[in-house]
Short mmCIF file of C-alpha atoms in Angstrom, two decimals:
data_model
loop_
_atom_site.label_atom_id
_atom_site.label_comp_id
_atom_site.label_asym_id
_atom_site.label_seq_id
_atom_site.Cartn_x
_atom_site.Cartn_y
_atom_site.Cartn_z
CA UNK E 1 138.10 105.35 67.54
CA UNK E 2 138.84 101.87 68.76
CA UNK E 3 136.43 100.16 71.05
CA UNK E 4 137.05 97.47 73.59
CA UNK E 5 134.97 94.36 73.00
CA UNK E 6 133.46 93.60 76.38
CA UNK E 7 131.95 90.27 75.34
CA UNK E 8 134.97 88.34 76.46
CA UNK E 9 134.48 87.18 80.03
CA UNK E 10 138.10 87.92 80.79
CA UNK E 11 137.58 91.57 79.90
CA UNK E 12 134.88 92.03 82.51
CA UNK E 13 135.19 89.18 84.98
CA UNK E 14 133.64 90.57 88.17
CA UNK E 15 130.33 91.73 86.66
CA UNK E 16 127.94 88.78 86.49
CA UNK E 17 125.28 90.54 84.42
CA UNK E 18 122.31 88.56 83.22
CA UNK E 19 121.70 90.32 79.91
CA UNK E 20 118.40 89.85 78.16
CA UNK E 21 117.27 90.63 74.60
CA UNK E 22 116.80 94.22 75.80
CA UNK E 23 120.46 94.43 76.82
CA UNK E 24 119.37 95.05 80.40
CA UNK E 25 119.87 92.94 83.49
CA UNK E 26 116.74 90.87 84.12
CA UNK E 27 117.00 91.33 87.89
CA UNK E 28 116.71 95.09 87.51
CA UNK E 29 113.87 94.76 85.01
CA UNK E 30 112.22 92.41 87.50
CA UNK E 31 112.47 94.79 90.46
CA UNK E 32 111.10 97.69 88.41
CA UNK E 33 108.19 95.53 87.16
CA UNK E 34 107.57 94.48 90.77
CA UNK E 35 107.63 98.11 91.93
CA UNK E 36 105.18 98.99 89.14
CA UNK E 37 102.78 96.31 90.36
CA UNK E 38 103.24 97.52 93.95
CA UNK E 39 102.22 101.00 92.80
CA UNK E 40 98.86 99.59 91.78
CA UNK E 41 98.49 97.62 95.02
CA UNK E 42 99.09 100.68 97.21
CA UNK E 43 97.00 102.94 94.99
CA UNK E 44 94.07 100.53 95.46
CA UNK E 45 94.54 100.62 99.25
CA UNK E 46 94.83 104.42 99.25
CA UNK E 47 91.71 104.68 97.03
CA UNK E 48 89.79 102.48 99.46
CA UNK E 49 90.86 104.67 102.38
CA UNK E 50 89.85 107.86 100.57
CA UNK E 51 86.49 106.44 99.45
CA UNK E 52 85.62 105.43 103.02
CA UNK E 53 86.96 108.66 104.51
CA UNK E 54 84.24 110.52 106.41
CA UNK E 55 81.75 107.63 106.10
CA UNK E 56 82.28 106.02 109.50
CA UNK E 57 79.13 105.95 111.62
CA UNK E 58 80.91 105.69 114.97
CA UNK E 59 84.16 107.15 116.27
CA UNK E 60 86.98 107.54 116.93
CA UNK E 61 87.60 109.70 113.87
CA UNK E 62 90.97 110.76 112.44
CA UNK E 63 90.64 114.53 112.78
CA UNK E 64 87.39 115.17 114.66
CA UNK E 65 86.28 114.86 118.29
CA UNK E 66 83.43 112.38 118.85
CA UNK E 67 81.08 111.83 121.80
CA UNK E 68 79.82 108.26 122.23
CA UNK E 69 76.00 108.69 122.65
CA UNK E 70 75.63 105.51 124.71
CA UNK E 71 78.32 106.30 127.30
CA UNK E 72 78.83 110.05 126.89
CA UNK E 73 82.54 109.35 126.59
CA UNK E 74 84.37 111.93 124.47
CA UNK E 75 86.98 110.60 122.05
CA UNK E 76 89.53 113.07 120.74
CA UNK E 77 90.86 113.18 117.19
CA UNK E 78 92.96 110.05 117.04
CA UNK E 79 95.81 110.87 114.64
CA UNK E 80 98.98 112.01 116.39
CA UNK E 81 100.66 114.33 113.88
CA UNK E 82 103.85 115.11 115.90
CA UNK E 83 104.64 111.41 116.37
CA UNK E 84 103.90 110.58 112.72
CA UNK E 85 105.97 113.56 111.55
CA UNK E 86 108.91 112.17 113.52
CA UNK E 87 108.45 108.70 112.00
CA UNK E 88 108.21 110.26 108.53
CA UNK E 89 111.51 112.06 109.13
CA UNK E 90 113.07 108.78 110.30
CA UNK E 91 111.98 106.99 107.10
CA UNK E 92 113.27 109.86 104.91
CA UNK E 93 116.65 109.66 106.65
CA UNK E 94 116.69 105.91 106.15
CA UNK E 95 116.43 106.54 102.40
CA UNK E 96 119.41 108.89 102.63
CA UNK E 97 121.37 106.23 104.56
CA UNK E 98 120.44 103.66 101.90
CA UNK E 99 121.82 105.72 98.99
CA UNK E 100 124.98 106.37 101.01
CA UNK E 101 125.28 102.58 101.58
CA UNK E 102 125.03 102.02 97.84
CA UNK E 103 127.56 104.78 97.20
CA UNK E 104 129.94 103.14 99.70
CA UNK E 105 129.65 99.75 97.96
CA UNK E 106 130.32 101.37 94.56
CA UNK E 107 133.50 102.94 95.99
CA UNK E 108 134.53 99.95 98.14
CA UNK E 109 137.69 99.32 96.09
CA UNK E 110 138.44 103.01 95.48
CA UNK E 111 141.82 103.89 97.04
CA UNK E 112 140.63 107.49 97.41
CA UNK E 113 137.38 106.64 99.16
CA UNK E 114 136.34 108.89 102.01
CA UNK E 115 135.99 107.84 105.64
CA UNK E 116 132.22 108.05 105.55
CA UNK E 117 132.04 105.61 102.63
CA UNK E 118 131.50 102.64 104.92
CA UNK E 119 128.81 100.29 103.65
CA UNK E 120 128.43 98.45 106.97
CA UNK E 121 127.78 101.73 108.79
CA UNK E 122 125.11 102.92 106.34
CA UNK E 123 123.41 99.53 105.92
CA UNK E 124 123.20 99.22 109.71
CA UNK E 125 121.91 102.81 109.95
CA UNK E 126 119.23 102.11 107.34
CA UNK E 127 118.09 98.94 109.14
CA UNK E 128 118.05 100.73 112.51
CA UNK E 129 116.05 103.66 111.11
CA UNK E 130 113.63 101.22 109.44
CA UNK E 131 113.20 99.38 112.74
CA UNK E 132 112.66 102.72 114.51
CA UNK E 133 109.90 103.52 112.01
CA UNK E 134 108.29 100.15 112.80
CA UNK E 135 108.57 101.00 116.50
CA UNK E 136 106.69 104.26 115.89
CA UNK E 137 104.03 102.31 114.00
CA UNK E 138 103.70 99.73 116.79
CA UNK E 139 103.32 102.60 119.30
CA UNK E 140 100.67 104.24 117.11
CA UNK E 141 98.69 101.02 116.61
CA UNK E 142 98.83 100.20 120.33
CA UNK E 143 97.68 103.66 121.38
CA UNK E 144 94.83 103.54 118.82
CA UNK E 145 93.61 100.21 120.19
CA UNK E 146 93.75 101.61 123.74
CA UNK E 147 91.67 104.58 122.59
CA UNK E 148 89.03 102.26 121.12
CA UNK E 149 90.00 102.16 117.44
CA UNK E 150 90.38 98.62 116.15
CA UNK E 151 90.26 97.21 112.62
CA UNK E 152 86.61 96.21 113.24
CA UNK E 153 85.47 99.43 114.93
CA UNK E 154 84.49 101.49 111.86
CA UNK E 155 85.33 102.10 108.19
CA UNK E 156 88.18 104.41 109.15
CA UNK E 157 89.75 101.73 111.36
CA UNK E 158 89.38 99.01 108.71
CA UNK E 159 90.87 101.04 105.85
CA UNK E 160 93.52 102.73 108.02
CA UNK E 161 94.90 99.55 109.59
CA UNK E 162 94.82 97.72 106.24
CA UNK E 163 96.71 100.49 104.43
CA UNK E 164 99.32 101.26 107.07
CA UNK E 165 99.58 97.59 108.06
CA UNK E 166 100.44 96.61 104.48
CA UNK E 167 103.02 99.39 104.40
CA UNK E 168 104.48 98.22 107.73
CA UNK E 169 104.70 94.69 106.33
CA UNK E 170 106.70 96.00 103.40
CA UNK E 171 109.03 97.92 105.74
CA UNK E 172 109.54 94.71 107.75
CA UNK E 173 110.47 92.81 104.57
CA UNK E 174 112.86 95.63 103.68
CA UNK E 175 114.55 95.51 107.09
CA UNK E 176 115.04 91.72 106.71
CA UNK E 177 116.56 92.30 103.24
CA UNK E 178 118.88 94.99 104.66
CA UNK E 179 119.99 92.77 107.55
CA UNK E 180 120.75 90.00 105.03
CA UNK E 181 122.96 92.40 103.04
CA UNK E 182 124.59 93.60 106.25
CA UNK E 183 125.42 90.03 107.30
CA UNK E 184 127.00 89.39 103.86
CA UNK E 185 128.95 92.62 104.20
CA UNK E 186 130.23 91.63 107.65
CA UNK E 187 131.10 88.09 106.51
CA UNK E 188 132.99 88.82 103.30
CA UNK E 189 132.59 92.52 102.53
CA UNK E 190 130.46 93.97 99.75
CA UNK E 191 132.46 94.92 96.64
CA UNK E 192 131.60 96.95 93.54
CA UNK E 193 130.56 93.69 91.83
CA UNK E 194 127.77 93.47 94.46
CA UNK E 195 126.53 96.99 93.70
CA UNK E 196 123.57 95.69 91.70
CA UNK E 197 122.40 93.51 94.61
CA UNK E 198 122.51 96.56 96.89
CA UNK E 199 120.83 98.66 94.17
CA UNK E 200 117.87 96.24 94.03
CA UNK E 201 117.39 96.44 97.80
CA UNK E 202 117.76 100.23 97.63
CA UNK E 203 115.08 100.54 94.92
CA UNK E 204 112.67 98.53 97.06
CA UNK E 205 113.50 100.59 100.14
CA UNK E 206 113.02 103.92 98.35
CA UNK E 207 109.72 102.69 96.97
CA UNK E 208 108.55 101.96 100.52
CA UNK E 209 109.61 105.53 101.36
CA UNK E 210 107.68 107.14 98.47
CA UNK E 211 104.56 105.17 99.42
CA UNK E 212 104.83 106.64 102.92
CA UNK E 213 105.25 110.14 101.45
CA UNK E 214 101.83 109.68 99.80
CA UNK E 215 100.24 108.11 102.91
CA UNK E 216 101.54 110.84 105.23
CA UNK E 217 99.93 113.57 103.14
CA UNK E 218 96.70 111.85 102.13
CA UNK E 219 95.92 110.09 105.42
CA UNK E 220 97.52 112.22 108.14
CA UNK E 221 97.70 115.83 106.95
CA UNK E 222 94.67 116.35 104.71
CA UNK E 223 91.63 116.74 106.97
CA UNK O 1 127.17 89.53 69.88
CA UNK O 2 128.91 92.78 70.80
CA UNK O 3 128.45 94.13 74.29
CA UNK O 4 125.63 96.67 74.05
CA UNK O 5 127.50 99.26 76.09
CA UNK O 6 131.05 98.92 74.77
CA UNK O 7 133.50 101.65 75.84
CA UNK O 8 136.51 102.95 73.97
CA UNK O 9 140.07 102.69 75.26
CA UNK O 10 139.54 105.85 77.36
CA UNK O 11 136.53 104.33 79.07
CA UNK O 12 134.12 106.61 77.20
CA UNK O 13 130.89 105.27 75.83
CA UNK O 14 127.22 104.89 76.63
CA UNK O 15 126.35 104.38 80.28
CA UNK O 16 125.60 100.74 81.07
CA UNK O 17 122.29 100.80 82.98
CA UNK O 18 123.13 97.36 84.39
CA UNK O 19 126.36 98.54 85.92
CA UNK O 20 125.34 99.76 89.36
CA UNK O 21 129.04 99.89 90.23
CA UNK O 22 129.65 102.68 87.70
CA UNK O 23 130.25 105.75 89.90
CA UNK O 24 129.41 108.04 86.97
CA UNK O 25 125.91 106.63 86.67
CA UNK O 26 124.71 108.11 89.97
CA UNK O 27 124.88 111.44 91.79
CA UNK O 28 127.61 112.06 94.35
CA UNK O 29 127.16 111.60 98.12
CA UNK O 30 127.03 115.41 98.47
CA UNK O 31 124.05 115.52 96.09
CA UNK O 32 122.32 112.79 98.10
CA UNK O 33 122.76 114.82 101.29
CA UNK O 34 121.42 117.98 99.59
CA UNK O 35 118.40 116.00 98.39
CA UNK O 36 117.90 114.73 101.97
CA UNK O 37 117.95 118.29 103.32
CA UNK O 38 115.49 119.37 100.59
CA UNK O 39 113.11 116.50 101.46
CA UNK O 40 113.32 117.37 105.16
CA UNK O 41 112.56 121.03 104.42
CA UNK O 42 109.48 120.08 102.39
CA UNK O 43 108.27 117.78 105.19
CA UNK O 44 108.72 120.59 107.73
CA UNK O 45 106.75 122.92 105.41
CA UNK O 46 103.93 120.36 105.16
CA UNK O 47 103.64 119.92 108.93
CA UNK O 48 103.96 123.68 109.50
CA UNK O 49 101.08 124.31 107.08
CA UNK O 50 98.98 121.77 109.01
CA UNK O 51 99.27 123.91 112.17
CA UNK O 52 98.14 127.21 110.58
CA UNK O 53 94.32 127.20 111.08
CA UNK O 54 93.65 130.04 108.62
CA UNK O 55 95.65 128.24 105.94
CA UNK O 56 93.96 124.90 106.67
CA UNK O 57 90.58 126.60 106.21
CA UNK O 58 91.61 128.16 102.89
CA UNK O 59 91.21 126.66 99.41
CA UNK O 60 94.99 126.52 99.05
CA UNK O 61 95.64 123.99 101.82
CA UNK O 62 94.93 120.71 100.01
CA UNK O 63 96.51 121.73 96.66
CA UNK O 64 99.62 122.95 98.50
CA UNK O 65 100.00 119.68 100.40
CA UNK O 66 99.42 117.63 97.24
CA UNK O 67 102.03 119.64 95.32
CA UNK O 68 104.59 119.35 98.16
CA UNK O 69 103.95 115.62 98.38
CA UNK O 70 104.26 115.19 94.60
CA UNK O 71 107.58 117.10 94.59
CA UNK O 72 108.92 114.87 97.41
CA UNK O 73 107.72 111.76 95.58
CA UNK O 74 109.34 112.84 92.30
CA UNK O 75 112.58 113.86 94.02
CA UNK O 76 113.03 110.44 95.67
CA UNK O 77 112.15 108.61 92.45
CA UNK O 78 114.43 110.73 90.24
CA UNK O 79 117.47 111.03 92.52
CA UNK O 80 117.42 108.23 95.10
CA UNK O 81 115.93 105.64 92.71
CA UNK O 82 118.15 107.02 89.90
CA UNK O 83 115.28 107.07 87.42
CA UNK O 84 116.60 110.39 86.10
CA UNK O 85 119.81 108.65 85.05
CA UNK O 86 118.54 105.18 84.22
CA UNK O 87 117.38 103.41 81.09
CA UNK O 88 114.05 104.51 79.61
CA UNK O 89 112.63 100.98 79.92
CA UNK O 90 112.92 101.27 83.72
CA UNK O 91 111.17 104.63 83.53
CA UNK O 92 108.39 103.03 81.47
CA UNK O 93 108.07 100.09 83.87
CA UNK O 94 107.48 102.53 86.73
CA UNK O 95 105.56 105.40 85.16
CA UNK O 96 103.21 103.13 83.14
CA UNK O 97 101.66 101.31 86.13
CA UNK O 98 101.90 104.50 88.21
CA UNK O 99 99.83 106.45 85.67
CA UNK O 100 97.28 103.62 85.39
CA UNK O 101 97.00 103.60 89.19
CA UNK O 102 96.76 107.41 89.44
CA UNK O 103 94.07 107.63 86.75
CA UNK O 104 92.16 104.79 88.46
CA UNK O 105 92.34 106.63 91.80
CA UNK O 106 91.10 109.90 90.28
CA UNK O 107 88.33 108.01 88.44
CA UNK O 108 87.22 106.32 91.67
CA UNK O 109 87.21 109.67 93.48
CA UNK O 110 84.79 111.03 90.85
CA UNK O 111 82.72 107.83 90.93
CA UNK O 112 82.28 107.95 94.71
CA UNK O 113 81.62 111.68 94.85
CA UNK O 114 84.92 112.72 96.44
CA UNK O 115 85.72 114.94 93.46
CA UNK O 116 83.35 116.89 91.24
CA UNK O 117 83.67 119.17 88.24
CA UNK O 118 81.43 122.20 88.23
CA UNK O 119 80.20 122.53 84.66
CA UNK O 120 77.70 125.29 85.37
CA UNK O 121 74.91 123.15 83.97
CA UNK O 122 72.91 123.03 87.18
CA UNK O 123 71.20 126.04 88.66
#
């Protein structure tokens, strides 16, 4: 069976792949290596949270009521599960919007593409959902500070704000990346040749989502 | 040097893991939506379990939540991050550090007394 030699640039002009000795694009190898290193970063932060869990000497505590002996003031369990469940749902839906954005870019030149395959719509939706998640986090942090939990208050506060703050920082970086892609899409339109660029952003965004899946269970739900 | 993922005249050949524009390398939009519904259902199940006091007090609560969380994690990685369909080097780049991190976490939990194995040696 005859094969088409794809080495000629003319045979494959739009795809600007950066092949390496592995035959794989170095940008994709790079993002996966970066995600692997991020796994270890977040696992160290989660380990620190779990090690310090239940070792705080003063409240507020995540799941237990605490009475301040000096003032007699009662502090309720500080974690707000309904609000965090909503923010978790928002981040999950942002991951769905991100894969649909990638799917739309892949099919951008397809004459049979469906109406919903609109990359601008899904990139904007992903960025909006990511920003909504950050809004939930800002609300949570603000309410915690008002209830007396700061990063210096106790071991729970230190490890909690460090862990979720690092995650929030990653979400912020992801939103900036998404808005950059959206501006390119608005300016000149993203085509199938740009699918890898969108794929890299999508991989990062999904990683941020899976980290939150772990945080939601280990920090919020397990008492 | 020949292109490592050369296709025949009918377009058949090995999937190019670099070609994110290849529509055959990823699931369809319908599959993505089904995965989204599945992930939402698992999240609802997790939160529902949290509000059942008798279940929270049982020995099954933490293992159930950990299993549900692991299934959600794996589903996103396999389907949304396409690791199920991608090159094995990408799988290795993710699962290698992930396993190192997971083993380190479990080791630290034993070291700091958060986990213990009952060997029956103590009376």
